mmCIF file of C-alpha atoms in Angstrom:
data_model
loop_
_atom_site.group_PDB
_atom_site.id
_atom_site.type_symbol
_atom_site.label_atom_id
_atom_site.label_comp_id
_atom_site.label_asym_id
_atom_site.label_seq_id
_atom_site.Cartn_x
_atom_site.Cartn_y
_atom_site.Cartn_z
ATOM 1 C CA LYS A 17 0.000 0.000 0.000
ATOM 2 C CA PHE A 18 1.071 3.554 -0.656
ATOM 3 C CA SER A 19 1.381 6.010 2.185
ATOM 4 C CA THR A 20 0.415 9.681 1.898
ATOM 5 C CA SER A 21 4.088 10.603 1.533
ATOM 6 C CA SER A 22 4.445 8.087 -1.309
ATOM 7 C CA PHE A 23 1.599 9.727 -3.218
ATOM 8 C CA VAL A 24 3.202 13.151 -2.719
ATOM 9 C CA SER A 25 6.569 11.888 -3.941
ATOM 10 C CA LEU A 26 4.974 10.230 -6.972
ATOM 11 C CA ALA A 27 3.084 13.421 -7.846
ATOM 12 C CA ILE A 28 6.276 15.483 -7.639
ATOM 13 C CA ALA A 29 8.107 12.983 -9.847
ATOM 14 C CA LEU A 30 5.357 12.963 -12.466
ATOM 15 C CA GLN A 31 5.271 16.758 -12.492
ATOM 16 C CA ALA A 32 9.030 16.856 -13.058
ATOM 17 C CA ILE A 33 8.798 14.327 -15.894
ATOM 18 C CA SER A 34 5.918 16.243 -17.502
ATOM 19 C CA GLY A 35 7.781 19.527 -17.257
ATOM 20 C CA SER A 36 10.984 18.121 -18.740
ATOM 21 C CA CYS A 37 9.119 16.538 -21.657
ATOM 22 C CA ALA A 38 6.647 19.239 -22.556
ATOM 23 C CA GLY A 39 8.306 22.352 -21.211
ATOM 24 C CA GLU A 40 6.445 25.244 -19.662
ATOM 25 C CA ILE A 41 3.792 27.072 -21.641
ATOM 26 C CA PRO A 42 4.889 30.708 -21.777
ATOM 27 C CA ALA A 43 2.575 33.227 -20.157
ATOM 28 C CA SER A 44 2.265 35.285 -23.311
ATOM 29 C CA GLY A 45 -1.227 36.707 -22.972
ATOM 30 C CA GLY A 46 -4.460 35.830 -24.743
ATOM 31 C CA PRO A 47 -5.908 36.170 -28.241
ATOM 32 C CA LEU A 48 -5.660 39.469 -30.090
ATOM 33 C CA VAL A 49 -8.067 40.903 -32.644
ATOM 34 C CA ALA A 50 -7.802 43.833 -35.036
ATOM 35 C CA LEU A 51 -10.779 45.564 -36.618
ATOM 36 C CA ILE A 52 -9.683 45.845 -40.251
ATOM 37 C CA GLN A 53 -10.950 48.803 -42.252
ATOM 38 C CA ASP A 54 -10.237 50.369 -45.614
ATOM 39 C CA ALA A 55 -7.020 52.413 -45.414
ATOM 40 C CA GLY A 56 -8.589 55.050 -47.630
ATOM 41 C CA GLY A 57 -11.354 55.760 -45.139
ATOM 42 C CA LYS A 58 -14.036 54.349 -47.441
ATOM 43 C CA ALA A 59 -16.757 51.908 -46.411
ATOM 44 C CA GLY A 60 -15.116 49.201 -48.503
ATOM 45 C CA ILE A 61 -12.965 46.577 -46.784
ATOM 46 C CA ILE A 62 -14.116 45.629 -43.302
ATOM 47 C CA GLY A 63 -13.654 42.647 -41.006
ATOM 48 C CA THR A 64 -11.307 41.229 -38.413
ATOM 49 C CA ALA A 65 -7.879 39.648 -38.086
ATOM 50 C CA THR A 66 -7.497 37.395 -35.045
ATOM 51 C CA LEU A 67 -4.317 35.947 -33.553
ATOM 52 C CA ARG A 68 -4.682 32.824 -31.369
ATOM 53 C CA PHE A 69 -1.397 31.761 -29.807
ATOM 54 C CA ASN A 70 0.052 28.256 -29.472
ATOM 55 C CA PRO A 71 2.315 27.113 -26.596
ATOM 56 C CA ASP A 72 5.387 27.532 -28.822
ATOM 57 C CA GLN A 73 4.510 31.230 -29.433
ATOM 58 C CA SER A 74 3.356 30.611 -32.999
ATOM 59 C CA PHE A 75 -0.190 31.699 -33.715
ATOM 60 C CA LEU A 76 -3.171 30.996 -35.909
ATOM 61 C CA PHE A 77 -3.743 34.119 -38.016
ATOM 62 C CA ALA A 78 -7.457 34.003 -38.872
ATOM 63 C CA LEU A 79 -9.144 36.492 -41.209
ATOM 64 C CA ASP A 80 -12.840 37.275 -41.548
ATOM 65 C CA LEU A 81 -13.054 39.974 -44.213
ATOM 66 C CA ASN A 82 -15.440 41.556 -46.698
ATOM 67 C CA GLY A 83 -14.916 43.915 -49.625
ATOM 68 C CA LEU A 84 -11.570 42.534 -50.818
ATOM 69 C CA PRO A 85 -10.674 43.120 -54.484
ATOM 70 C CA GLU A 86 -8.588 39.914 -54.820
ATOM 71 C CA ASP A 87 -6.203 37.581 -53.002
ATOM 72 C CA GLY A 88 -3.396 39.186 -51.043
ATOM 73 C CA VAL A 89 -1.033 39.150 -48.088
ATOM 74 C CA ALA A 90 -1.376 40.140 -44.430
ATOM 75 C CA VAL A 91 1.517 41.657 -42.484
ATOM 76 C CA ILE A 92 2.028 42.671 -38.854
ATOM 77 C CA THR A 93 4.123 45.838 -38.671
ATOM 78 C CA ASP A 94 5.799 47.796 -35.893
ATOM 79 C CA GLY A 95 3.273 50.604 -36.286
ATOM 80 C CA THR A 96 0.734 51.409 -33.592
ATOM 81 C CA SER A 97 -1.774 53.528 -35.525
ATOM 82 C CA CYS A 98 -3.701 53.410 -38.788
ATOM 83 C CA ASP A 99 -3.580 57.204 -38.977
ATOM 84 C CA ASP A 100 0.204 57.169 -39.298
ATOM 85 C CA ILE A 101 0.946 53.808 -40.934
ATOM 86 C CA SER A 102 4.317 52.103 -40.603
ATOM 87 C CA GLU A 103 5.081 49.371 -43.148
ATOM 88 C CA ILE A 104 8.109 47.929 -41.343
ATOM 89 C CA PRO A 105 7.400 44.223 -40.710
ATOM 90 C CA TYR A 106 7.346 43.290 -37.027
ATOM 91 C CA THR A 107 9.415 40.122 -36.719
ATOM 92 C CA ASP A 108 12.369 38.858 -34.682
ATOM 93 C CA ALA A 109 14.435 36.274 -36.531
ATOM 94 C CA SER A 110 16.711 35.780 -33.507
ATOM 95 C CA ASN A 111 13.716 34.433 -31.598
ATOM 96 C CA GLY A 112 12.439 32.105 -34.322
ATOM 97 C CA GLY A 113 10.426 34.694 -36.220
ATOM 98 C CA SER A 114 9.670 34.185 -39.909
ATOM 99 C CA ASP A 115 9.679 36.851 -42.600
ATOM 100 C CA PHE A 116 6.402 38.217 -43.921
ATOM 101 C CA ASP A 117 7.551 37.234 -47.413
ATOM 102 C CA GLY A 118 4.204 36.518 -49.049
ATOM 103 C CA MET A 119 4.715 32.759 -48.895
ATOM 104 C CA MET A 120 2.946 31.768 -45.676
ATOM 105 C CA ASN A 121 1.136 35.010 -44.843
ATOM 106 C CA THR A 122 -1.398 34.937 -47.681
ATOM 107 C CA TYR A 123 -5.179 35.092 -47.823
ATOM 108 C CA GLN A 124 -7.654 34.066 -50.502
ATOM 109 C CA ALA A 125 -10.711 36.085 -51.522
ATOM 110 C CA LEU A 126 -13.857 34.758 -53.162
ATOM 111 C CA ASP A 127 -15.396 36.533 -56.121
ATOM 112 C CA GLU A 128 -17.766 38.266 -53.691
ATOM 113 C CA GLY A 129 -14.791 39.805 -51.858
ATOM 114 C CA ILE A 130 -15.119 37.550 -48.803
ATOM 115 C CA SER A 131 -12.176 35.869 -47.105
ATOM 116 C CA LYS A 132 -12.286 33.321 -44.290
ATOM 117 C CA SER A 133 -8.604 32.489 -44.670
ATOM 118 C CA ALA A 134 -6.202 31.384 -41.952
ATOM 119 C CA PHE A 135 -2.543 30.453 -41.681
ATOM 120 C CA ARG A 136 -0.041 29.527 -38.965
ATOM 121 C CA PHE A 137 2.742 32.015 -38.355
ATOM 122 C CA ASN A 138 5.460 32.955 -35.890
ATOM 123 C CA ASN A 139 6.954 36.444 -35.941
ATOM 124 C CA GLY A 140 9.119 35.800 -32.877
ATOM 125 C CA TYR A 141 6.882 37.763 -30.552
ATOM 126 C CA ASN A 142 4.248 36.655 -28.058
ATOM 127 C CA SER A 143 0.765 38.057 -27.515
ATOM 128 C CA ASN A 144 1.867 40.820 -25.164
ATOM 129 C CA GLN A 145 4.546 41.939 -27.607
ATOM 130 C CA ASN A 146 2.159 41.932 -30.595
ATOM 131 C CA LEU A 147 -0.456 43.893 -28.643
ATOM 132 C CA GLY A 148 -0.982 47.354 -30.133
ATOM 133 C CA LYS A 149 0.795 46.592 -33.412
ATOM 134 C CA THR A 150 -0.834 47.112 -36.793
ATOM 135 C CA VAL A 151 -2.074 44.524 -39.280
ATOM 136 C CA LEU A 152 -1.836 45.651 -42.905
ATOM 137 C CA LEU A 153 -3.432 44.059 -45.966
ATOM 138 C CA TYR A 154 -1.996 44.223 -49.470
ATOM 139 C CA SER A 155 -3.400 43.055 -52.782
ATOM 140 C CA LYS A 156 -1.352 40.384 -54.563
ATOM 141 C CA SER A 157 -1.164 42.571 -57.673
ATOM 142 C CA ASP A 158 0.068 45.648 -55.799
ATOM 143 C CA LEU A 159 2.301 44.954 -52.812
ATOM 144 C CA SER A 160 3.297 48.607 -52.536
ATOM 145 C CA THR A 161 -0.122 49.995 -51.583
ATOM 146 C CA VAL A 162 -1.803 49.370 -48.232
ATOM 147 C CA LEU A 163 -5.393 48.237 -48.763
ATOM 148 C CA ALA A 164 -6.577 48.108 -45.172
ATOM 149 C CA CYS A 165 -5.321 48.462 -41.626
ATOM 150 C CA GLY A 166 -6.217 47.505 -38.060
ATOM 151 C CA VAL A 167 -4.620 47.671 -34.606
ATOM 152 C CA LEU A 168 -4.275 44.486 -32.537
ATOM 153 C CA GLU A 169 -6.203 44.691 -29.257
ATOM 154 C CA PRO A 170 -7.132 42.074 -26.642
ATOM 155 C CA GLU A 171 -10.037 39.938 -27.798
ATOM 156 C CA VAL A 172 -13.208 41.146 -26.113
ATOM 157 C CA GLU A 173 -15.075 38.390 -24.322
ATOM 158 C CA LYS A 174 -18.089 40.597 -23.773
ATOM 159 C CA THR A 175 -20.560 40.692 -26.616
ATOM 160 C CA VAL A 176 -22.620 43.735 -25.707
ATOM 161 C CA LEU A 177 -22.543 47.175 -27.298
ATOM 162 C CA ALA A 178 -24.465 50.148 -25.942
ATOM 163 C CA ALA A 179 -25.272 53.626 -27.255
ATOM 164 C CA ASP A 180 -26.417 56.612 -25.237
ATOM 165 C CA MET A 181 -28.896 58.397 -27.452
ATOM 166 C CA GLY A 182 -29.121 62.128 -28.049
ATOM 167 C CA VAL A 183 -30.356 64.637 -30.612
ATOM 168 C CA TYR A 184 -29.521 63.954 -34.266
ATOM 169 C CA PRO A 185 -26.981 66.411 -35.742
ATOM 170 C CA GLY A 186 -28.773 69.304 -37.379
ATOM 171 C CA TYR A 187 -32.199 68.495 -35.940
ATOM 172 C CA THR A 188 -33.851 71.731 -34.780
ATOM 173 C CA GLY A 189 -37.319 70.506 -33.800
ATOM 174 C CA SER A 190 -38.970 70.467 -30.382
ATOM 175 C CA LEU A 191 -38.101 66.865 -29.477
ATOM 176 C CA SER A 192 -35.220 65.946 -27.162
ATOM 177 C CA PRO A 193 -34.454 62.227 -27.606
ATOM 178 C CA SER A 194 -32.596 60.418 -24.839
ATOM 179 C CA GLY A 195 -32.155 56.897 -23.551
ATOM 180 C CA ARG A 196 -30.041 53.869 -24.313
ATOM 181 C CA VAL A 197 -29.755 51.153 -26.938
ATOM 182 C CA LYS A 198 -28.141 47.813 -26.046
ATOM 183 C CA VAL A 199 -27.095 45.286 -28.699
ATOM 184 C CA THR A 200 -26.244 41.752 -27.519
ATOM 185 C CA PHE A 201 -24.490 39.451 -30.007
ATOM 186 C CA ARG A 202 -24.623 35.664 -30.281
ATOM 187 C CA ASP A 203 -22.065 33.213 -31.674
ATOM 188 C CA ASP A 204 -23.676 33.363 -35.129
ATOM 189 C CA ASP A 205 -23.490 37.219 -35.103
ATOM 190 C CA SER A 206 -27.251 37.612 -34.896
ATOM 191 C CA PHE A 207 -28.202 39.991 -32.117
ATOM 192 C CA GLN A 208 -30.895 41.300 -29.834
ATOM 193 C CA PHE A 209 -31.453 45.042 -30.271
ATOM 194 C CA ARG A 210 -32.958 46.402 -27.040
ATOM 195 C CA PHE A 211 -33.978 50.023 -26.459
ATOM 196 C CA ARG A 212 -35.325 52.279 -23.734
ATOM 197 C CA LEU A 213 -36.065 55.759 -25.051
ATOM 198 C CA SER A 214 -37.825 58.989 -24.142
ATOM 199 C CA GLY A 215 -38.303 62.495 -25.500
ATOM 200 C CA LEU A 216 -39.669 61.201 -28.797
ATOM 201 C CA GLU A 217 -42.726 61.855 -30.923
ATOM 202 C CA ALA A 218 -45.884 60.767 -29.105
ATOM 203 C CA ASP A 219 -47.751 57.720 -30.424
ATOM 204 C CA CYS A 220 -45.151 56.962 -33.061
ATOM 205 C CA VAL A 221 -46.102 53.478 -34.305
ATOM 206 C CA GLY A 222 -43.635 51.296 -36.195
ATOM 207 C CA CYS A 223 -41.011 54.032 -36.383
ATOM 208 C CA GLY A 224 -37.514 53.130 -37.517
ATOM 209 C CA ILE A 225 -34.407 52.639 -35.412
ATOM 210 C CA HIS A 226 -31.267 51.330 -37.098
ATOM 211 C CA ILE A 227 -27.501 50.848 -36.941
ATOM 212 C CA HIS A 228 -25.898 52.970 -39.655
ATOM 213 C CA ALA A 229 -22.674 52.663 -41.646
ATOM 214 C CA GLY A 230 -21.216 55.849 -40.190
ATOM 215 C CA THR A 231 -19.111 55.989 -37.033
ATOM 216 C CA SER A 232 -19.963 59.452 -35.701
ATOM 217 C CA CYS A 233 -22.968 61.555 -34.721
ATOM 218 C CA ALA A 234 -21.010 64.796 -35.086
ATOM 219 C CA THR A 235 -22.466 65.694 -38.501
ATOM 220 C CA HIS A 236 -25.209 64.383 -40.768
ATOM 221 C CA GLU A 237 -22.624 63.492 -43.426
ATOM 222 C CA GLU A 238 -20.746 61.186 -41.039
ATOM 223 C CA VAL A 239 -23.777 59.108 -40.074
ATOM 224 C CA LEU A 240 -24.292 57.652 -43.583
ATOM 225 C CA GLY A 241 -27.047 55.139 -44.420
ATOM 226 C CA HIS A 242 -28.058 51.728 -43.070
ATOM 227 C CA GLY A 243 -25.198 49.484 -41.983
ATOM 228 C CA TRP A 244 -25.280 45.943 -43.344
ATOM 229 C CA ASN A 245 -23.088 43.489 -45.235
ATOM 230 C CA ALA A 246 -24.692 43.306 -48.659
ATOM 231 C CA VAL A 247 -22.575 40.279 -49.591
ATOM 232 C CA VAL A 248 -24.227 37.971 -47.071
ATOM 233 C CA VAL A 249 -27.625 39.479 -46.209
ATOM 234 C CA GLN A 250 -30.235 41.883 -47.522
ATOM 235 C CA ASP A 251 -30.944 45.147 -45.731
ATOM 236 C CA LEU A 252 -33.055 44.117 -42.738
ATOM 237 C CA TRP A 253 -33.216 47.606 -41.245
ATOM 238 C CA THR A 254 -36.831 47.873 -42.362
ATOM 239 C CA ALA A 255 -40.274 47.859 -40.812
ATOM 240 C CA ALA A 256 -40.992 44.533 -42.519
ATOM 241 C CA SER A 257 -38.031 43.003 -40.678
ATOM 242 C CA GLY A 258 -39.132 44.454 -37.351
ATOM 243 C CA ALA A 259 -36.475 47.164 -36.916
ATOM 244 C CA THR A 260 -38.948 49.542 -35.287
ATOM 245 C CA TYR A 261 -40.084 51.071 -32.019
ATOM 246 C CA SER A 262 -43.430 52.460 -30.876
ATOM 247 C CA THR A 263 -43.988 55.210 -28.322
ATOM 248 C CA ASN A 264 -46.785 55.922 -25.888
ATOM 249 C CA SER A 265 -48.568 59.237 -25.451
ATOM 250 C CA SER A 266 -45.593 60.565 -23.471
ATOM 251 C CA GLY A 267 -43.094 59.838 -26.245
ATOM 252 C CA LYS A 268 -41.477 56.931 -24.427
ATOM 253 C CA ALA A 269 -40.560 53.559 -25.934
ATOM 254 C CA ARG A 270 -39.228 50.324 -24.512
ATOM 255 C CA GLY A 271 -38.720 46.989 -26.257
ATOM 256 C CA PHE A 272 -36.453 44.834 -28.401
ATOM 257 C CA PHE A 273 -36.209 42.953 -31.675
ATOM 258 C CA GLU A 274 -33.934 40.271 -33.139
ATOM 259 C CA LEU A 275 -31.822 41.065 -36.195
ATOM 260 C CA TYR A 276 -28.740 40.218 -38.257
ATOM 261 C CA ASN A 277 -26.888 42.746 -40.414
ATOM 262 C CA GLY A 278 -24.092 40.478 -41.627
ATOM 263 C CA PHE A 279 -21.549 41.967 -39.222
ATOM 264 C CA GLY A 280 -20.376 40.840 -35.794
ATOM 265 C CA TYR A 281 -19.512 42.628 -32.580
ATOM 266 C CA GLU A 282 -16.263 44.190 -33.811
ATOM 267 C CA GLU A 283 -17.687 45.441 -37.127
ATOM 268 C CA ASN A 284 -20.663 47.099 -35.389
ATOM 269 C CA LEU A 285 -18.497 48.692 -32.700
ATOM 270 C CA ASN A 286 -18.380 52.530 -32.909
ATOM 271 C CA HIS A 287 -21.209 52.691 -35.442
ATOM 272 C CA ALA A 288 -24.057 55.169 -35.209
ATOM 273 C CA VAL A 289 -27.588 54.253 -34.160
ATOM 274 C CA VAL A 290 -30.309 56.463 -35.627
ATOM 275 C CA ILE A 291 -33.872 57.047 -34.395
ATOM 276 C CA HIS A 292 -36.438 58.070 -37.013
ATOM 277 C CA MET A 293 -39.773 59.843 -36.606
ATOM 278 C CA GLN A 294 -43.039 58.633 -38.153
ATOM 279 C CA ASP A 295 -42.292 60.496 -41.401
ATOM 280 C CA GLY A 296 -38.730 59.143 -41.536
ATOM 281 C CA THR A 297 -37.015 62.283 -40.220
ATOM 282 C CA ARG A 298 -33.839 61.490 -38.316
ATOM 283 C CA VAL A 299 -34.350 62.744 -34.780
ATOM 284 C CA GLY A 300 -31.916 60.844 -32.541
ATOM 285 C CA CYS A 301 -28.366 59.515 -32.742
ATOM 286 C CA GLY A 302 -25.855 57.660 -30.578
ATOM 287 C CA VAL A 303 -22.639 55.685 -31.098
ATOM 288 C CA LEU A 304 -22.288 52.016 -30.094
ATOM 289 C CA MET A 305 -19.506 51.508 -27.571
ATOM 290 C CA SER A 306 -18.210 48.485 -25.682
ATOM 291 C CA ARG A 307 -20.304 48.081 -22.574
ATOM 292 C CA THR A 308 -18.364 48.148 -19.314
#
């Protein structure tokens, strides 16, 4: 029979054997994700680049993109901003890093401009060291021009966005919209759009409330039109699809509806939410932010 001390000794021995065989998994941080957007500021290329790290510091580089003109390459650079882009590849050969030479770091695009590509890569840096660096996309036919850019941030486990609503830019009427919109995403990117509003037109029945393509409520021009991915879904920001609210006699509204606009949490982040009146006039606006 084994004594308690024998079990302890055996456990220590097994731990030593396991450590010598497998080695320690480096504490290099968690997954990183970059919201990729058109480098020209247009509503063209959009999607995400996600890095999921292996114990040996290599990572799965997974792309989920829309609006691509053709196949291309993805590169991590030493830059930290898409406003002042650096194209110097971020790699450390002395620590096992590979070159971003267009051999392994490629993506494929379907005719519709969609890419769900992935590849394994090691740039010699762990998650913490890649944090804050930029991901750049290039077209295979023009490796000298940056197509799109994104900054690597920690992957957000939360799946809720919220917008504090206010008056639409340029609206000069008597209404004073206020309240909050909360959008909760599921694994398939469908979401529940919940709202609690006041200061609106009284008895407004089936009035529109939508996420828009713009990312600011500062001016009318920046709000743009409905936000949806036309490659994978039709525009569901319509009354027929249930994207509406109804107020009581005091101009208050509370409720929710289920929707899918072809984009996930990251792509909807920082986008404008617009409240419409019965006649379609834009009366309220707010920007979706990560809920804390």
